[in-house]
PDB file of C-alpha atoms in Angstrom:
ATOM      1  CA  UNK A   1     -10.425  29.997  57.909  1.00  0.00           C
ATOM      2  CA  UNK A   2      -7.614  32.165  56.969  1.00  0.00           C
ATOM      3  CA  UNK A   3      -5.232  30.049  55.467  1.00  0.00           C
ATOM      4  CA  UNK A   4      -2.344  32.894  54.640  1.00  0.00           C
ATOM      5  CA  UNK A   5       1.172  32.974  55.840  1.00  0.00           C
ATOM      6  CA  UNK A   6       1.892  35.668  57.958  1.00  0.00           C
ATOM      7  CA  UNK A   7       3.178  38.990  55.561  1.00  0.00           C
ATOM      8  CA  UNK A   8       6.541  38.732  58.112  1.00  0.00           C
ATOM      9  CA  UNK A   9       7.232  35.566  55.942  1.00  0.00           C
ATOM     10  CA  UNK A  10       5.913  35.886  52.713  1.00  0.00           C
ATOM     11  CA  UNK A  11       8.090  35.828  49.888  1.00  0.00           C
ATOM     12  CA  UNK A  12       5.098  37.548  47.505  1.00  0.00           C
ATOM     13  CA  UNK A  13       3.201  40.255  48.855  1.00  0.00           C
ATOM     14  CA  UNK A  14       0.340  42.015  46.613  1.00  0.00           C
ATOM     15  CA  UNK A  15      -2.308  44.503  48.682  1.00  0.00           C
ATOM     16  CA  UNK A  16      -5.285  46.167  46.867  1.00  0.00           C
ATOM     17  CA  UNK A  17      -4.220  45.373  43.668  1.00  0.00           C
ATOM     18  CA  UNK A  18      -6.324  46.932  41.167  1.00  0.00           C
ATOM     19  CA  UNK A  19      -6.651  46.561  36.772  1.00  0.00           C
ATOM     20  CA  UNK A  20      -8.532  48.897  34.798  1.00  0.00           C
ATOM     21  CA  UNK A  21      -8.675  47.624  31.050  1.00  0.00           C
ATOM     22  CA  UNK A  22     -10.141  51.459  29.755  1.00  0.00           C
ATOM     23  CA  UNK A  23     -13.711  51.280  32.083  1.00  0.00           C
ATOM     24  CA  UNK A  24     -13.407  47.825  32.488  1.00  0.00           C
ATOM     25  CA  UNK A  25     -12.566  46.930  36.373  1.00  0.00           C
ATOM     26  CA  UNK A  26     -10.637  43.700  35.932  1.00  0.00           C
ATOM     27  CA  UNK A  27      -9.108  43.337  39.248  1.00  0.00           C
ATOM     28  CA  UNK A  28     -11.056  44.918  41.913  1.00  0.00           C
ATOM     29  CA  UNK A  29      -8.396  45.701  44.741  1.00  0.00           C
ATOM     30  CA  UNK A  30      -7.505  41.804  45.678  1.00  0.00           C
ATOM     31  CA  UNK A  31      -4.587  41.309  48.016  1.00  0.00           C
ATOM     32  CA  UNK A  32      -2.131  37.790  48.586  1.00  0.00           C
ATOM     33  CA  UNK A  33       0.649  36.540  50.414  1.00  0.00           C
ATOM     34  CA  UNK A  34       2.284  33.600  49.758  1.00  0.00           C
ATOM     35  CA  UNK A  35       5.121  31.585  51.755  1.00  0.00           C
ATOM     36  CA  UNK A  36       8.002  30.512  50.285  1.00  0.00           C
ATOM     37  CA  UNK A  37       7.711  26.668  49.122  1.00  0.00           C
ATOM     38  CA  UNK A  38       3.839  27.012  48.857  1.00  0.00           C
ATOM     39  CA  UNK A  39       1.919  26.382  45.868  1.00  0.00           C
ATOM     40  CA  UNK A  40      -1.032  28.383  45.664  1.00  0.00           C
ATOM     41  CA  UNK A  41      -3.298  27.870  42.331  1.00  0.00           C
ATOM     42  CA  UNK A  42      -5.998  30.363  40.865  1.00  0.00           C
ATOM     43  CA  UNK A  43      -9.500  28.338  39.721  1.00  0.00           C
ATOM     44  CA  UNK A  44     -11.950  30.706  37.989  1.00  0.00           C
ATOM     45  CA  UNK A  45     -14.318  31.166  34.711  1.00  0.00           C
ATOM     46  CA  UNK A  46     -12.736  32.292  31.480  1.00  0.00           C
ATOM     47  CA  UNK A  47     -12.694  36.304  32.228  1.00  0.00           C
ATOM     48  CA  UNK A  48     -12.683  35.990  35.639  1.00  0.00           C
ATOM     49  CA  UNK A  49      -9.634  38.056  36.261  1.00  0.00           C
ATOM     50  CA  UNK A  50      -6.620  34.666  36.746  1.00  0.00           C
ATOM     51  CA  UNK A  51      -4.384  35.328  34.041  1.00  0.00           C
ATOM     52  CA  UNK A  52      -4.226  39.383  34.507  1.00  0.00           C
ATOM     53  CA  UNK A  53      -3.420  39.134  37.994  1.00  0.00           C
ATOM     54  CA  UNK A  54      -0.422  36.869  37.075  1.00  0.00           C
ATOM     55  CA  UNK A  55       0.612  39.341  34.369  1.00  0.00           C
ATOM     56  CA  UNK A  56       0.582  41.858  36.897  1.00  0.00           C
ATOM     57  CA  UNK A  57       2.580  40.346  39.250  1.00  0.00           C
ATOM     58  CA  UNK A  58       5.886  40.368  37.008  1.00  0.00           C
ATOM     59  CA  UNK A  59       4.408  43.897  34.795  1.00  0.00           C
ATOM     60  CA  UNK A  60       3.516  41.822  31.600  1.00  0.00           C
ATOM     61  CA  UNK A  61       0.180  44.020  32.726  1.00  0.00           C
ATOM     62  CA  UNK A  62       0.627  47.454  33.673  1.00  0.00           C
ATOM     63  CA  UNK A  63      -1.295  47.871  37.438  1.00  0.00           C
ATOM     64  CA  UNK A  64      -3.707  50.200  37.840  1.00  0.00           C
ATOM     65  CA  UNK A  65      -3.043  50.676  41.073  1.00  0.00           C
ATOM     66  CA  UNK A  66      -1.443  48.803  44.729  1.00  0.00           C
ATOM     67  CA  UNK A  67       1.559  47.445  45.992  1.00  0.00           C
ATOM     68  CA  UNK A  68       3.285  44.392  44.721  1.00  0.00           C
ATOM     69  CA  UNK A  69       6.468  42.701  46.406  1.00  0.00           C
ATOM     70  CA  UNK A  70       8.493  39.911  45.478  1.00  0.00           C
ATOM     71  CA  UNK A  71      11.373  38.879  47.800  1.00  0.00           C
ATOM     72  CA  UNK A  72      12.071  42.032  48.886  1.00  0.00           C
ATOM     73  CA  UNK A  73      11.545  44.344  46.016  1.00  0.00           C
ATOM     74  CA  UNK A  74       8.379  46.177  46.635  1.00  0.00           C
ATOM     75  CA  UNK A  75       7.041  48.270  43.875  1.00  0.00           C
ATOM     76  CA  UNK A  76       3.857  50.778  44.453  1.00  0.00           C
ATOM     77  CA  UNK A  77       1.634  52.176  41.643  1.00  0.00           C
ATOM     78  CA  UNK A  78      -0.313  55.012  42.202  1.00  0.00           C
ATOM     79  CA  UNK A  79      -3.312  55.973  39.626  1.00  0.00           C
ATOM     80  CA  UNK A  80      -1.397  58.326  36.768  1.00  0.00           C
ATOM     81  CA  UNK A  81       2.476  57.447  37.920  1.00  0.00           C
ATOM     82  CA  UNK A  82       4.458  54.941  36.032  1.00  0.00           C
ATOM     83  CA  UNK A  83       6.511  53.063  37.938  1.00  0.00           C
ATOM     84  CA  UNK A  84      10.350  52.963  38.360  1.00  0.00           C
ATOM     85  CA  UNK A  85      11.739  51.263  35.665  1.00  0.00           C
ATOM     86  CA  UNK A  86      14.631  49.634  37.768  1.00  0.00           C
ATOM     87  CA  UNK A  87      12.034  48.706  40.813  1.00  0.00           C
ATOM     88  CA  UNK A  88      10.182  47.000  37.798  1.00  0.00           C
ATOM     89  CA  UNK A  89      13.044  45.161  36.195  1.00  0.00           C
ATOM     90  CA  UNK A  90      14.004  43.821  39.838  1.00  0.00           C
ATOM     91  CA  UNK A  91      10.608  42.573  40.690  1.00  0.00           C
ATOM     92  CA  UNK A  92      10.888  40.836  36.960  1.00  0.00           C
ATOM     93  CA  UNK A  93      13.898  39.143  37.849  1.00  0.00           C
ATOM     94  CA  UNK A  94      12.313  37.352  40.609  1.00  0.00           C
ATOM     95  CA  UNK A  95       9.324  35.968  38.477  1.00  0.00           C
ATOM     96  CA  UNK A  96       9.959  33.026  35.791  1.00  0.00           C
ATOM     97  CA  UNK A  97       6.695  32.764  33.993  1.00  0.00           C
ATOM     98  CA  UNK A  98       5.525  30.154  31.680  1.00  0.00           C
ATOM     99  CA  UNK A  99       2.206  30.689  29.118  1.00  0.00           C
ATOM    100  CA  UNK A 100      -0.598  29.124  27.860  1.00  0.00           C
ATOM    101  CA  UNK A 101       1.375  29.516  24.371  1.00  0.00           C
ATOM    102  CA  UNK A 102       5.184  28.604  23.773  1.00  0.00           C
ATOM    103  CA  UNK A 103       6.807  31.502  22.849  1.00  0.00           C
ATOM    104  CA  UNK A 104       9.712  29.669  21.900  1.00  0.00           C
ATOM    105  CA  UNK A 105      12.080  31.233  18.979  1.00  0.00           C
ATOM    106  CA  UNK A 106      11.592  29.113  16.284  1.00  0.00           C
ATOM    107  CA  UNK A 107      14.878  29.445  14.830  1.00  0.00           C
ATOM    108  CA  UNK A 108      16.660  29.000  17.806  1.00  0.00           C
ATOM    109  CA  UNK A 109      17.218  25.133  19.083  1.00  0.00           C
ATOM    110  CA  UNK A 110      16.304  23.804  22.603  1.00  0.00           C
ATOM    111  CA  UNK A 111      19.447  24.247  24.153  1.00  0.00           C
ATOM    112  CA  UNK A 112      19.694  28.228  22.313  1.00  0.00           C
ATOM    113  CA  UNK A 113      15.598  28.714  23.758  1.00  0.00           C
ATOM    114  CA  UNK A 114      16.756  28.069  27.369  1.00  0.00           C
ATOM    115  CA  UNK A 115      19.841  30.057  27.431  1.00  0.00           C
ATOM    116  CA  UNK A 116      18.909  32.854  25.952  1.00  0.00           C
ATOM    117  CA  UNK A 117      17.996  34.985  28.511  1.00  0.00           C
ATOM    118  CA  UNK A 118      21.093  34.005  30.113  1.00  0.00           C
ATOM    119  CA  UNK A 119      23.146  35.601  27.401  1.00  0.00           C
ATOM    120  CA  UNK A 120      20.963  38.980  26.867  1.00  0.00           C
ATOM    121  CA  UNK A 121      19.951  39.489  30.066  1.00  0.00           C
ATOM    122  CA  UNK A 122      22.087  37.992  32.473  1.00  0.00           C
ATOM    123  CA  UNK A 123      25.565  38.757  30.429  1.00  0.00           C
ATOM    124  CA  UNK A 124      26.836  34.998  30.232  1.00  0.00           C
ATOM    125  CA  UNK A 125      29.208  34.039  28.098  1.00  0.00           C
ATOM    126  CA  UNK A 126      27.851  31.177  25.728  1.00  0.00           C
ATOM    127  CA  UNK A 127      30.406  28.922  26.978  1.00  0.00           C
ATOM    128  CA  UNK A 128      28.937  29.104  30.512  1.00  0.00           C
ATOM    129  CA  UNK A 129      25.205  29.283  29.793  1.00  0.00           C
ATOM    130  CA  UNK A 130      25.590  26.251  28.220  1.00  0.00           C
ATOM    131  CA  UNK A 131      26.358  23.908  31.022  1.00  0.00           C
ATOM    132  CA  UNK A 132      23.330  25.387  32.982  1.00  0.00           C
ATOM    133  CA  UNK A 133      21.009  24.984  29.928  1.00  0.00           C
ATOM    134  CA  UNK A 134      21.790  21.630  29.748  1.00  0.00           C
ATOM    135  CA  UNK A 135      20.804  21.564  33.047  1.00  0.00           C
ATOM    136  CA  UNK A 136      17.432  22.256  33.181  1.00  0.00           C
ATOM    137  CA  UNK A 137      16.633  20.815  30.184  1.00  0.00           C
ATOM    138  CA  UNK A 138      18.030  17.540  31.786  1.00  0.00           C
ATOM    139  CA  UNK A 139      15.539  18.491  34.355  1.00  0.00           C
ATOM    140  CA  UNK A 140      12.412  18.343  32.750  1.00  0.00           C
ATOM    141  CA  UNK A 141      14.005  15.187  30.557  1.00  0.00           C
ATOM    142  CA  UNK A 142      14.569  16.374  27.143  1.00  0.00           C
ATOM    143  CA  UNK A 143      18.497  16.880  27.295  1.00  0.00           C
ATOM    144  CA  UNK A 144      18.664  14.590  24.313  1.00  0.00           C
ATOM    145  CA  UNK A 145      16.073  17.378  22.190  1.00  0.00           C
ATOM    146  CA  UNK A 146      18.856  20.027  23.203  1.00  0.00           C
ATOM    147  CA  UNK A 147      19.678  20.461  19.314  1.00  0.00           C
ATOM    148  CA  UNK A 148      16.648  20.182  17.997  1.00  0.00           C
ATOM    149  CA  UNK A 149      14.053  23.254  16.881  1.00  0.00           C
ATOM    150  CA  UNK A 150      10.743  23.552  17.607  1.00  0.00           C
ATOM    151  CA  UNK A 151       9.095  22.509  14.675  1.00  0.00           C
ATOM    152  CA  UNK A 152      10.253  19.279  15.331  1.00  0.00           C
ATOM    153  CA  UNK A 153       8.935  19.018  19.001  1.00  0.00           C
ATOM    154  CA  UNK A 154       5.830  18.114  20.407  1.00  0.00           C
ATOM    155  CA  UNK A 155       3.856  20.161  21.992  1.00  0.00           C
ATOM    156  CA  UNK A 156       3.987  18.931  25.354  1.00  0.00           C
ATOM    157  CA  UNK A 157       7.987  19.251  24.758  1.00  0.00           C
ATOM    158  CA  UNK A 158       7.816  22.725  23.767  1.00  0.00           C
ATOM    159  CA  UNK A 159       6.107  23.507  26.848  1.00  0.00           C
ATOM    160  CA  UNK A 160       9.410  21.313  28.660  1.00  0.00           C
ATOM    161  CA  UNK A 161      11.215  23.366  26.856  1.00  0.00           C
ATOM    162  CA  UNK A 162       9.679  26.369  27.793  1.00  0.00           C
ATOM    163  CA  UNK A 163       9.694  26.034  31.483  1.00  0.00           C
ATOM    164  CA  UNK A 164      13.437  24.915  31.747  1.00  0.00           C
ATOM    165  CA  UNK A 165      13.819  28.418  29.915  1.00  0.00           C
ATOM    166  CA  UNK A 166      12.195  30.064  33.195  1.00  0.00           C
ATOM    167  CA  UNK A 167      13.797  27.724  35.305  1.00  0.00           C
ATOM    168  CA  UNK A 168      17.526  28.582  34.108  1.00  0.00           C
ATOM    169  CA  UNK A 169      16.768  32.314  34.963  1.00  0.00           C
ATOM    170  CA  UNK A 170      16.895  30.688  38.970  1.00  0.00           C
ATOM    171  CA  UNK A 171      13.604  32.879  39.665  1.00  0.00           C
ATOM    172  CA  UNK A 172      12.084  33.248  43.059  1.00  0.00           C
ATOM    173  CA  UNK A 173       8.818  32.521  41.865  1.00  0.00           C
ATOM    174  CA  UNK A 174       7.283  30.844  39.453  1.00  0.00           C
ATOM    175  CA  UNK A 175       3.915  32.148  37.317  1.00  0.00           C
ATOM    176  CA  UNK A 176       2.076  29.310  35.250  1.00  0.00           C
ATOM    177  CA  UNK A 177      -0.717  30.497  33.184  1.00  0.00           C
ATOM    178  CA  UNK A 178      -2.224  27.652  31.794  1.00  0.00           C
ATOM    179  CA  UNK A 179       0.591  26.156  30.584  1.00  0.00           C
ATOM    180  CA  UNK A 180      -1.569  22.685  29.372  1.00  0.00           C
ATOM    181  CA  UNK A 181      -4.493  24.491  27.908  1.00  0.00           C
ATOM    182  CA  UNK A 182      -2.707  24.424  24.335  1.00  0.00           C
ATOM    183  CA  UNK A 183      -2.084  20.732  24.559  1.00  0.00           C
ATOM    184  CA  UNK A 184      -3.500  18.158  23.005  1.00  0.00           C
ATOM    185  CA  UNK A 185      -5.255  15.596  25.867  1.00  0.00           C
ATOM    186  CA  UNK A 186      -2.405  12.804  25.369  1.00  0.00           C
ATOM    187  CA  UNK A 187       0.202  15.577  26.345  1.00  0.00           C
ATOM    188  CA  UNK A 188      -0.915  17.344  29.726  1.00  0.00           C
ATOM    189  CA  UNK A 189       0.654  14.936  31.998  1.00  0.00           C
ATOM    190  CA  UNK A 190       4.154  15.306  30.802  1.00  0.00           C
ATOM    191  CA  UNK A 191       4.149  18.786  31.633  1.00  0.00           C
ATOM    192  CA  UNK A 192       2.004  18.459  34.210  1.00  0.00           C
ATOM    193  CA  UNK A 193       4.505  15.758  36.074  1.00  0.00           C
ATOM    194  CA  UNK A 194       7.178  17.947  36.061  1.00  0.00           C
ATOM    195  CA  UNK A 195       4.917  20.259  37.840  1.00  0.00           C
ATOM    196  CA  UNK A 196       4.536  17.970  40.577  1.00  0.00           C
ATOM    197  CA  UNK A 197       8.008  17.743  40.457  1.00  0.00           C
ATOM    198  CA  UNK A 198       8.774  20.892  40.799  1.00  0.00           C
ATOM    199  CA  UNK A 199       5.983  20.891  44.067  1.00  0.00           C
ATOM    200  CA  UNK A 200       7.926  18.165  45.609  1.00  0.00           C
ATOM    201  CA  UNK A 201      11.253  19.987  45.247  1.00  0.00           C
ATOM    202  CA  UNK A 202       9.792  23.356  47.204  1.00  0.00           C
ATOM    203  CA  UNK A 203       9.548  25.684  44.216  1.00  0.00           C
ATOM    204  CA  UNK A 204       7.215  28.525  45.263  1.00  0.00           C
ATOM    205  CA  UNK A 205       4.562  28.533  41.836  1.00  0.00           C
ATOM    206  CA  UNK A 206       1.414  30.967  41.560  1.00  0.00           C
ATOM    207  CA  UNK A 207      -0.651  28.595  38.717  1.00  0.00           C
ATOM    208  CA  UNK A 208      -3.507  29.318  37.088  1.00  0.00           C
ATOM    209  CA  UNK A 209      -5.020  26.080  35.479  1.00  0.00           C
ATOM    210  CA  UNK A 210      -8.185  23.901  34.689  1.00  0.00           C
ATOM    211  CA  UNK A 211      -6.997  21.010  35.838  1.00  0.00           C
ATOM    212  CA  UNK A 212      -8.831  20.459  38.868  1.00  0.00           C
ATOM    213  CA  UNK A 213      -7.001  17.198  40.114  1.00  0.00           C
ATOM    214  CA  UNK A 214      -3.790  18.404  39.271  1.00  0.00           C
ATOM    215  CA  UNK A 215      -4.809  21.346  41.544  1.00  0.00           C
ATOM    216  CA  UNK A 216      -6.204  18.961  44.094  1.00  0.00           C
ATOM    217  CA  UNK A 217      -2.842  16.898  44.276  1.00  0.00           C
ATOM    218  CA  UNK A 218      -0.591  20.031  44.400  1.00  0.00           C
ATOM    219  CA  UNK A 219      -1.840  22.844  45.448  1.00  0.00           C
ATOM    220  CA  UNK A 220      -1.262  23.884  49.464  1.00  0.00           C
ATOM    221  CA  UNK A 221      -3.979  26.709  48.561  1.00  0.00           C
ATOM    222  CA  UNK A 222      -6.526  27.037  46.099  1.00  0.00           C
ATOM    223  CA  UNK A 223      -8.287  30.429  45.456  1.00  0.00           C
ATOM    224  CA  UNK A 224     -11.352  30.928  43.353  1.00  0.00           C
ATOM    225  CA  UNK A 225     -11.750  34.532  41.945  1.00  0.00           C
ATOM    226  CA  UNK A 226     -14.649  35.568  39.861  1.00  0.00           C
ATOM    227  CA  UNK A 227     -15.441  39.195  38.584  1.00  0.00           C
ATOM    228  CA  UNK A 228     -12.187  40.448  39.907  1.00  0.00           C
ATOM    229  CA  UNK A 229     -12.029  39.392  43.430  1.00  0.00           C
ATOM    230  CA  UNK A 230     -10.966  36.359  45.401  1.00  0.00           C
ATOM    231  CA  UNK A 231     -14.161  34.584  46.651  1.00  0.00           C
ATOM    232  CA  UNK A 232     -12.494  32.056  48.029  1.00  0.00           C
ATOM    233  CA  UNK A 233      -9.681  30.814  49.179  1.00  0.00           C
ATOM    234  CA  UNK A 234      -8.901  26.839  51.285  1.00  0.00           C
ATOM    235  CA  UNK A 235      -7.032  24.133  51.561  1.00  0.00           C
ATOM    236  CA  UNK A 236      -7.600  21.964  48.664  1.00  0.00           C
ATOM    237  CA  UNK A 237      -9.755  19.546  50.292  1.00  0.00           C
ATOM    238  CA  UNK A 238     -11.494  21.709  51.759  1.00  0.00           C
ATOM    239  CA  UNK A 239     -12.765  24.000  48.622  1.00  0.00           C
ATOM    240  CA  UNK A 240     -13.074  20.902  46.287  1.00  0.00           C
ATOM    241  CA  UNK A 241     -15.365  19.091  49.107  1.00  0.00           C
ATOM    242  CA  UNK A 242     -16.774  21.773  51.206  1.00  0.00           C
ATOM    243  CA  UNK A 243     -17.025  25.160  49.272  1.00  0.00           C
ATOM    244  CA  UNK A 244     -17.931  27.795  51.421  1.00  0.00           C
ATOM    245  CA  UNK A 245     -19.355  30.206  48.251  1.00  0.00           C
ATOM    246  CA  UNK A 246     -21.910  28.929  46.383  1.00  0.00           C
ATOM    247  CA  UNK A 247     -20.557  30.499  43.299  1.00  0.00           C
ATOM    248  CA  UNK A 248     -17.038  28.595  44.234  1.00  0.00           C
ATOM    249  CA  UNK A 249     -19.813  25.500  44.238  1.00  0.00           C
ATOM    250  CA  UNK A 250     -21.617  26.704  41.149  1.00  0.00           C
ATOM    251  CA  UNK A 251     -18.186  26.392  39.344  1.00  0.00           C
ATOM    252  CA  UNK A 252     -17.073  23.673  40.499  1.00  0.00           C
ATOM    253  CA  UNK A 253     -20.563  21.651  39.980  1.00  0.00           C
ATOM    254  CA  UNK A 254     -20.069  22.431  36.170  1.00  0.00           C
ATOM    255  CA  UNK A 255     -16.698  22.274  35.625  1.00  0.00           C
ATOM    256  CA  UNK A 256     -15.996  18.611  37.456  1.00  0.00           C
ATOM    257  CA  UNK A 257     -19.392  17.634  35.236  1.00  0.00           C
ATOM    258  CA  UNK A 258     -17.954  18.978  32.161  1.00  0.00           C
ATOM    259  CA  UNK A 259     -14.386  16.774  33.224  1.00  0.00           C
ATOM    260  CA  UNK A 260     -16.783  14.021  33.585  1.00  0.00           C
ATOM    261  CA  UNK A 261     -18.130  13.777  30.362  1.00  0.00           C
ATOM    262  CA  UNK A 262     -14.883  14.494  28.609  1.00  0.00           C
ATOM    263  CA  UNK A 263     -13.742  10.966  30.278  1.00  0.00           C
ATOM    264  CA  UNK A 264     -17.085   9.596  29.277  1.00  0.00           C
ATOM    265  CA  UNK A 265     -16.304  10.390  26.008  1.00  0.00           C
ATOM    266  CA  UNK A 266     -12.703   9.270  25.455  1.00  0.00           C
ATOM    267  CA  UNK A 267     -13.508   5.869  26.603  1.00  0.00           C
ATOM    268  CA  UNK A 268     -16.199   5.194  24.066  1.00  0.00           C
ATOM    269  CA  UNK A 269     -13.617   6.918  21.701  1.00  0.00           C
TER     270      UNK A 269
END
């Protein structure tokens, strides 16, 4: 079942996308659309290719080769020709993306972390980045940490932090790369809820996570990729009940054991 929006209405666009790492074929010519408002969500092994095809969409990772676009601003690379630089710094304005690591500035506060790409990049006066820092830091409830610095912040509030930061930018998409898998267990649903949050509200998110039920509750498409390609790709319920693969089912077998027995084990804890 295809389960694609029709390219006419896609707001991200990526054919044959290919990643050579030296001789190493990372991505081996995969190709997406997604509708705005959808949340589609990469599942895969460690190596499997999820975290360099986000870092390709927005040029954190040079392509090798294929055609991204991101509402509107299409961008080809050809084997041996560097891109535009202003195509590139378009299609980056359209992405917000959020790691599996912080990256905040340590000497700057919450409120100076979120707004600073409004200032540099954007050309906003202080005065006025302000107010729409403030903003999205009220949105993912820590307006009251806007002074503080990160040392003093948990790490599920860093991670707040760090997405009202990609949020103030107003992108037209938004990249997660396992943004929990630095947490401590305690502090995944914090920034997990304001995921769902974000769902509800119609944000269109690409998200590469573990977190199978979190992908099960949110997602409007799952896609499993292993070796490079996209195996699979469903409806939540139908790749978490019904794989079609039976490497999407190998996967699946031992990662919802593995979740099992991490339960298990904090309720004898």
């Amino acid at each position: 079942m295809n389960v694609e929006p029709a390219a006419s209405t896609a707001i991200v666009r990526v054919a044959n996308l290919h990643k050579w790492f030296g001789m190493f074929h990372v991505l081996r010519g995969v190709s997406l659309t997604v509708a705005p408002r959808e949340v589609v969500v990469l599942i895969g092994r460690s190596g499997s290719g999820k975290s360099t095809f986000l870092r390709c969409l927005n040029f954190l990772e040079s392509p090798s080769a294929g055609t991204l676009s991101i509402d509107g601003c299409t961008v080809e690379i050809a084997p041996g020709v560097p891109p535009a630089l202003q195509a590139v710094a378009a299609l980056r304005a359209r992405t917000g993306m959020v790691f599996q690591e912080f990256n905040l500035f340590p000497h700057m506060t919450a409120i100076e972390n979120v707004i600073e790409g409004l200032v540099t990049v954007k050309g906003l006066p202080k005065a006025q980045a302000i107010p729409i820092g403030e903003r999205f830091l009220e949105k993912v409830g820590l307006l009251d940490k806007k002074n503080v610095h990160p040392i003093r912040l948990s790490g599920g509030q860093k991670q707040r932090v760090a997405i009202a930061r990609a949020l103030a930018m107003e992108p037209k998409v938004m990249l997660f790369d396992e943004p929990t898998s630095a947490l401590d267990p305690e502090l995944i649903g914090e920034v997990l809820e304001v995921m769902k949050q974000l769902a509800r509200e119609g944000t269109t998110m690409l998200i590469v996570t573990h977190e199978m039920a979190f992908a099960r509750e949110v997602a409007d498409r799952v896609i499993y990729i292993e070796g490079g390609v996209f195996v699979e790709e469903a409806k939540p319920d139908d790749i978490f009940t019904n794989p079609r693969d039976p490497r999407t089912q190998q996967f699946l077998d031992r990662v919802l054991v593995k979740d099992t027995l991490l339960l298990l084990h904090d309720k004898v804890s």
